[in-house]
PDB file of C-alpha atoms in Angstrom:
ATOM      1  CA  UNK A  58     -53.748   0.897  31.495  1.00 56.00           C
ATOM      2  CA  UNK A  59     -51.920   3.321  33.411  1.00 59.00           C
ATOM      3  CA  UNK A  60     -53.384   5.699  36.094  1.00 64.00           C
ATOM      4  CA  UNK A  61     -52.318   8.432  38.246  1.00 65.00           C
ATOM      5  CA  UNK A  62     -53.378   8.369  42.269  1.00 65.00           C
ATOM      6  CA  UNK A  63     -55.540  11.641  42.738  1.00 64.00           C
ATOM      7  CA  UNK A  64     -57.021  11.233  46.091  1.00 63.00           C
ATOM      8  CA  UNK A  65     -56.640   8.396  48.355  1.00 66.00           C
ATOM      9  CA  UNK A  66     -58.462   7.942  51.710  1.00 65.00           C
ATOM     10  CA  UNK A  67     -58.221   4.820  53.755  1.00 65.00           C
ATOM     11  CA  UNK A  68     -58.811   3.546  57.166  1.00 64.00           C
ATOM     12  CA  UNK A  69     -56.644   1.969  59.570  1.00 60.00           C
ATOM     13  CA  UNK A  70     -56.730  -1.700  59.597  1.00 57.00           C
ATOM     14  CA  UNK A  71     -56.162  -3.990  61.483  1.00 59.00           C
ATOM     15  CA  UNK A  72     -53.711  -6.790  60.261  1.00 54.00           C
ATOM     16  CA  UNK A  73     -55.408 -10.175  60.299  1.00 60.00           C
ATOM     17  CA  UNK A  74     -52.182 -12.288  61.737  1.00 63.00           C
ATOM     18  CA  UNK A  75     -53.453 -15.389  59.688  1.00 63.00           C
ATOM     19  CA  UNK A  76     -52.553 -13.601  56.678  1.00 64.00           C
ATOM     20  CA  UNK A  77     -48.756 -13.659  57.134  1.00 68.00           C
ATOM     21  CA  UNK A  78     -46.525 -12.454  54.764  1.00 71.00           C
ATOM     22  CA  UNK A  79     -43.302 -13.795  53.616  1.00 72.00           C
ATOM     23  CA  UNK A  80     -40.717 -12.583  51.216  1.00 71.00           C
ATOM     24  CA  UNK A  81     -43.680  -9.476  50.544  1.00 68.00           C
ATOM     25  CA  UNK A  82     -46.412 -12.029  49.167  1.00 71.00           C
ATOM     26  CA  UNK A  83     -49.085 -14.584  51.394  1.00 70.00           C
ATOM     27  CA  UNK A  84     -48.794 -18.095  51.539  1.00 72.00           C
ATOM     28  CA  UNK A  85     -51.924 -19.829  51.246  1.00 73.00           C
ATOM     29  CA  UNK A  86     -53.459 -22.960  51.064  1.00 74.00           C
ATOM     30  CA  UNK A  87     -54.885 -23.337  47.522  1.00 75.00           C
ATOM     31  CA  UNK A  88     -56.989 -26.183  45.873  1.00 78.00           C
ATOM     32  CA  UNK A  89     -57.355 -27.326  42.292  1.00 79.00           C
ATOM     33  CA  UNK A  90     -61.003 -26.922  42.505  1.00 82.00           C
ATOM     34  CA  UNK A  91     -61.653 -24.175  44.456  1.00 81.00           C
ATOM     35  CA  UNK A  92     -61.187 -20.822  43.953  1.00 82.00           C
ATOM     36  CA  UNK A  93     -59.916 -18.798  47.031  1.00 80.00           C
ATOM     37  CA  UNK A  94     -62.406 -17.346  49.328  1.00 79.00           C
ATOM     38  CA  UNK A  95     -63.141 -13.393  48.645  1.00 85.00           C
ATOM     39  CA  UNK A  96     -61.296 -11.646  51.510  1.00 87.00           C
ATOM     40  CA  UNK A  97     -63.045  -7.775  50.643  1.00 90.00           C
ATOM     41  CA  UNK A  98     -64.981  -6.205  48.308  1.00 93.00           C
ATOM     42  CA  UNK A  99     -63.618  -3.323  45.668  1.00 95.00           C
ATOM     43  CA  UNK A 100     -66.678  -1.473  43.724  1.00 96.00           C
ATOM     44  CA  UNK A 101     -65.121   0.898  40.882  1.00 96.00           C
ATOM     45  CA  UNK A 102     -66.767   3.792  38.547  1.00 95.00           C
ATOM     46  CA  UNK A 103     -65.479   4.434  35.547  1.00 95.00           C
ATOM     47  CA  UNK A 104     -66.044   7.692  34.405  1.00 95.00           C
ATOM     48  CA  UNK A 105     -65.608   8.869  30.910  1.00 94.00           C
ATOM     49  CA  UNK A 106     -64.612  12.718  31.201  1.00 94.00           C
ATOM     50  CA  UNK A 107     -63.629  14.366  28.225  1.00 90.00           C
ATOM     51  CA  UNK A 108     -60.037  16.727  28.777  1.00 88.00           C
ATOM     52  CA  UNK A 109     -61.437  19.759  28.802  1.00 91.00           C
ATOM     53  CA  UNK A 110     -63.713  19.052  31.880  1.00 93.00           C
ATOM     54  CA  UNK A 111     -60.876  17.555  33.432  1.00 92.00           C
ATOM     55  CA  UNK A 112     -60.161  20.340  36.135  1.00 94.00           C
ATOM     56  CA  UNK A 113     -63.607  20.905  37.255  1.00 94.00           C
ATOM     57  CA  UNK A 114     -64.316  16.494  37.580  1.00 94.00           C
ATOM     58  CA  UNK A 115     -61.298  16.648  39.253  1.00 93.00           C
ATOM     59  CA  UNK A 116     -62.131  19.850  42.117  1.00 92.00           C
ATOM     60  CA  UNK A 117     -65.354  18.527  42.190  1.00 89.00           C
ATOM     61  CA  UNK A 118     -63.865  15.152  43.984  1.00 90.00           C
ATOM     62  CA  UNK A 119     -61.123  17.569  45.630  1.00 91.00           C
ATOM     63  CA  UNK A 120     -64.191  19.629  47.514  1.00 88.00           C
ATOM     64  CA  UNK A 121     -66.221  16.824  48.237  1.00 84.00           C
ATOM     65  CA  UNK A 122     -67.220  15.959  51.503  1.00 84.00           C
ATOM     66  CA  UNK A 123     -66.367  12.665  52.550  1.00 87.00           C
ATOM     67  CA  UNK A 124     -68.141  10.307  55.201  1.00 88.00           C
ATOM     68  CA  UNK A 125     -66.167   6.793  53.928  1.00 92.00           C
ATOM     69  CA  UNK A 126     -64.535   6.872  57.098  1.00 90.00           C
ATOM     70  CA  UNK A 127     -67.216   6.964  59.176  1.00 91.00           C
ATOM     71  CA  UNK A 128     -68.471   3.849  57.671  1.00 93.00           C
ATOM     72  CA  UNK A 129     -68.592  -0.031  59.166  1.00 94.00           C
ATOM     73  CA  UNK A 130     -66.446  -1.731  56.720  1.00 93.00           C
ATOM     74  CA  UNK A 131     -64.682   1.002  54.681  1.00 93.00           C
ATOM     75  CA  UNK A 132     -60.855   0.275  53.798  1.00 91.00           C
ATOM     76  CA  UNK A 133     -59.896   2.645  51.671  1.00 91.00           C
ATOM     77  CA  UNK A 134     -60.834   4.935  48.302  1.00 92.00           C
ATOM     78  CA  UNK A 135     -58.595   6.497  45.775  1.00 93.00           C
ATOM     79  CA  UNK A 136     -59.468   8.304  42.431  1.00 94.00           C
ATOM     80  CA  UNK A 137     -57.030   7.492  39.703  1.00 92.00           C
ATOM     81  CA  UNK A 138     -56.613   9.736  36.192  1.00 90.00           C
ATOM     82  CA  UNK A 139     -55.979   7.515  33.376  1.00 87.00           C
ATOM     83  CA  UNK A 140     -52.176   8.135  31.821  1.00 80.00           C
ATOM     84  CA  UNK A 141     -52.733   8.390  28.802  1.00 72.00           C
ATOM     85  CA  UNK A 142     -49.425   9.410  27.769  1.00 72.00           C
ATOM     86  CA  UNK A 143     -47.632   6.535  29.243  1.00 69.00           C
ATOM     87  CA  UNK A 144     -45.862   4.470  27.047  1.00 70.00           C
ATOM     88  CA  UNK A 145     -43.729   0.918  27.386  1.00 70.00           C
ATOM     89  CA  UNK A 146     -44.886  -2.123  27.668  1.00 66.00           C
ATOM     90  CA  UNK A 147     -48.545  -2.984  27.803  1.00 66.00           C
ATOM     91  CA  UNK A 148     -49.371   0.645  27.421  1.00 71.00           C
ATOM     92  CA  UNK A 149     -52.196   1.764  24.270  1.00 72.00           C
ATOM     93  CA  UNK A 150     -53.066   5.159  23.563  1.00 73.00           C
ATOM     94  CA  UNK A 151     -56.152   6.674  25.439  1.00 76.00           C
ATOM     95  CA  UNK A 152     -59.539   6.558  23.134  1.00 76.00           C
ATOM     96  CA  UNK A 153     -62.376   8.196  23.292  1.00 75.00           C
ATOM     97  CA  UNK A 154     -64.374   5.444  24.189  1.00 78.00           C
ATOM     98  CA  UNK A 155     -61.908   4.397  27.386  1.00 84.00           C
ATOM     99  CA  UNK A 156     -63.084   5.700  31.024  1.00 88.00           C
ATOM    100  CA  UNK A 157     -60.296   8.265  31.822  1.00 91.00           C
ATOM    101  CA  UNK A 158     -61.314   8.105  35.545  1.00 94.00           C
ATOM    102  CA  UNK A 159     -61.516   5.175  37.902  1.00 94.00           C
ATOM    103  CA  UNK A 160     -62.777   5.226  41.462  1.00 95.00           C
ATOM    104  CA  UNK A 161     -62.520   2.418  43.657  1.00 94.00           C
ATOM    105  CA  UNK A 162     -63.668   1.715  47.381  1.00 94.00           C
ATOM    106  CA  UNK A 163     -62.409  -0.998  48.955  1.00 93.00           C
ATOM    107  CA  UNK A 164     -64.956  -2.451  51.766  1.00 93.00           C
ATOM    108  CA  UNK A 165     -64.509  -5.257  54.487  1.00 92.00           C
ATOM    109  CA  UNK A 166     -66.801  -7.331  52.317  1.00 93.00           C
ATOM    110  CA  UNK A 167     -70.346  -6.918  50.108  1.00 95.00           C
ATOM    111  CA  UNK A 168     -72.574  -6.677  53.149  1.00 96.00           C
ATOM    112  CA  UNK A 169     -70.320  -3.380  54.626  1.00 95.00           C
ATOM    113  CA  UNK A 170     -70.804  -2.008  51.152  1.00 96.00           C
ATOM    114  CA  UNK A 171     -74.613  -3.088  50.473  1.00 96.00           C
ATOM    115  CA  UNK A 172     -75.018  -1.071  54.173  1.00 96.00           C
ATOM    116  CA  UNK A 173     -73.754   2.072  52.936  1.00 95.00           C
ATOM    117  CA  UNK A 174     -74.992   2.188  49.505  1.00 93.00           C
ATOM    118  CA  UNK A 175     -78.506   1.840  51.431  1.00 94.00           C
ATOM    119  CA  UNK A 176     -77.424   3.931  54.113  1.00 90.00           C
ATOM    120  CA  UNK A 177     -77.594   8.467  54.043  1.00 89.00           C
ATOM    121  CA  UNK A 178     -74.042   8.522  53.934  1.00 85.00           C
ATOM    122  CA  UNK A 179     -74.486   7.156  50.045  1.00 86.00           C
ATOM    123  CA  UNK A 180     -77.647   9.476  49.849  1.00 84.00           C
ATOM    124  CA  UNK A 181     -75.577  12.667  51.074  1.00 81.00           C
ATOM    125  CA  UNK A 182     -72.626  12.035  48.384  1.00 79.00           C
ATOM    126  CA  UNK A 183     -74.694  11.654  45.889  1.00 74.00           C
ATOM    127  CA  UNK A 184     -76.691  14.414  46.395  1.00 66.00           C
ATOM    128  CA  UNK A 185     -80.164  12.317  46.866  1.00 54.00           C
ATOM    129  CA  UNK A 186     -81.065  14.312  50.115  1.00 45.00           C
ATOM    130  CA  UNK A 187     -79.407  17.777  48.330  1.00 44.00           C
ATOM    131  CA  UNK A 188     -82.329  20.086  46.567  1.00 45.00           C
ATOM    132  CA  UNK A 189     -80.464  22.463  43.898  1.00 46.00           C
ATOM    133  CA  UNK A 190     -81.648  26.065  43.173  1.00 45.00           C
ATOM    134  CA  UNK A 191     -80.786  27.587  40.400  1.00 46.00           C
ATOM    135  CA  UNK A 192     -81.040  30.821  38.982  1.00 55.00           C
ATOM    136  CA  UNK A 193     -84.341  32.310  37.153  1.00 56.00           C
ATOM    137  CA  UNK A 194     -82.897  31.979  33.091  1.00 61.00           C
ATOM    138  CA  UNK A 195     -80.191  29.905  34.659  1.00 58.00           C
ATOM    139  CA  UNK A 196     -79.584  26.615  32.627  1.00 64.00           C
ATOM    140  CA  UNK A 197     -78.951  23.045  34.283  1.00 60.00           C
ATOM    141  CA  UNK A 198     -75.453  22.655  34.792  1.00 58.00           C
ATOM    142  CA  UNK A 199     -73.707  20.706  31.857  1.00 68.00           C
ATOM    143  CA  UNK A 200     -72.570  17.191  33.134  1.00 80.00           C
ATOM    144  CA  UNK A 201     -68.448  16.887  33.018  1.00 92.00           C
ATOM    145  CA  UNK A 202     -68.537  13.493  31.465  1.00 92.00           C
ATOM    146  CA  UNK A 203     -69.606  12.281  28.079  1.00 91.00           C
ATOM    147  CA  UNK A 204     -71.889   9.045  29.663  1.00 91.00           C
ATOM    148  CA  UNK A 205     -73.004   8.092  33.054  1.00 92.00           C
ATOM    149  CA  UNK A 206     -69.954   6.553  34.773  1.00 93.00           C
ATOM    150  CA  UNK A 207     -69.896   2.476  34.683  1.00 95.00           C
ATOM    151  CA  UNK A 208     -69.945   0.629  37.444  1.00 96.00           C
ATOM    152  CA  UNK A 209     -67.615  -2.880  37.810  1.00 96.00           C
ATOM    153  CA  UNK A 210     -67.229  -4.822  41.092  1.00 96.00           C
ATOM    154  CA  UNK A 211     -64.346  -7.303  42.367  1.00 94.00           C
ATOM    155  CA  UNK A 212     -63.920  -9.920  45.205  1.00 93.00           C
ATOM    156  CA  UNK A 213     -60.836  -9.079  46.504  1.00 89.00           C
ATOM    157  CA  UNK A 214     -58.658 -12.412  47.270  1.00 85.00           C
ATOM    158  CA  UNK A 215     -55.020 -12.195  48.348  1.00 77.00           C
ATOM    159  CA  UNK A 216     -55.148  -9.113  50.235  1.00 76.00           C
ATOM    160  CA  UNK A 217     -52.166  -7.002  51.939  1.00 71.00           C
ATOM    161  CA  UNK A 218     -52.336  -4.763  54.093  1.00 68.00           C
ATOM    162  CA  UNK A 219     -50.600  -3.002  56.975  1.00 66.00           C
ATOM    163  CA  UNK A 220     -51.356  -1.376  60.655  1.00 63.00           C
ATOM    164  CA  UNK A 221     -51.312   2.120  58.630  1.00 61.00           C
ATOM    165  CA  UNK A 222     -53.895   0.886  56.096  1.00 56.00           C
ATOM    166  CA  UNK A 223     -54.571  -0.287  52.897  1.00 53.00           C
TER     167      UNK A 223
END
């Protein structure tokens, strides 16, 4: 699959020197048994949006407010828009049934993001401490994707970064 970078947020890091790089890939120390240690944590949301709420999923991201950066832990986030038109190798055409939205946060490791999925600054962004009027007649706002987005989550291992960020 194919995606588009919509909005990308990350912090500066700080380069861990024992993670040198040479010839633009790490050099590491790797058993036959073992896998290698987890060096962050990446939690993703895939939302399934059908095209013709595109615009409004997409300026409702664009207006958000965001806190990430305030966060211990945070790396970086970036929404992607699945490409559906892309074509070439390892390419397939977009179905219905295929997330066409991926978010990903990128987190010093599972305890930084455990803290601020517990913490308000989770609760603010998605709108648990936010009461909603609407309206007398007014009906409940459609939701812009077909099912509730799907969560996946990833162990990051041989992880690159620079002094500007991820």
């Amino acid at each position: 699959m194919i995606y588009d970078g919509l909005l990308l947020q990350s912090s500066e890091s700080e380069v861990d020197e024992s993670r040198a790089v040479v010839n633009g890939w790490r050099t590491v120390e790797s058993s036959e048994k073992l896998v290698l240690p987890a060096e962050c944590f990446v939690a993703c949301n895939q939302f399934f949006v059908p095209n013709e709420n595109a615009v409004q999923f997409e300026q409702r991201w664009a207006n958000r407010e965001s806190k990430l950066n305030e966060c211990d832990g945070f790396v970086a986030f970036s929404m992607m828009r699945r490409d559906g038109k892309a074509k070439g190798h390892g390419t397939s055409p977009l179905t219905e049934n295929e997330p066409t939205y991926l978010s990903t946060t990128i987190w010093r490791d599972r305890a930084a993001f455990d803290a601020w999925r517990s913490g308000n600054a989770f609760k603010q962004a998605h709108g648990s401490n936010q009461k909603t009027e609407r309206n007398a007649g007014e009906k409940k706002p459609v939701p812009l994707w077909s099912r509730p987005p799907e969560p996946i989550f990833y162990e990051g291992t041989l992880v690159i970064t620079s002094e500007d960020g991820a």
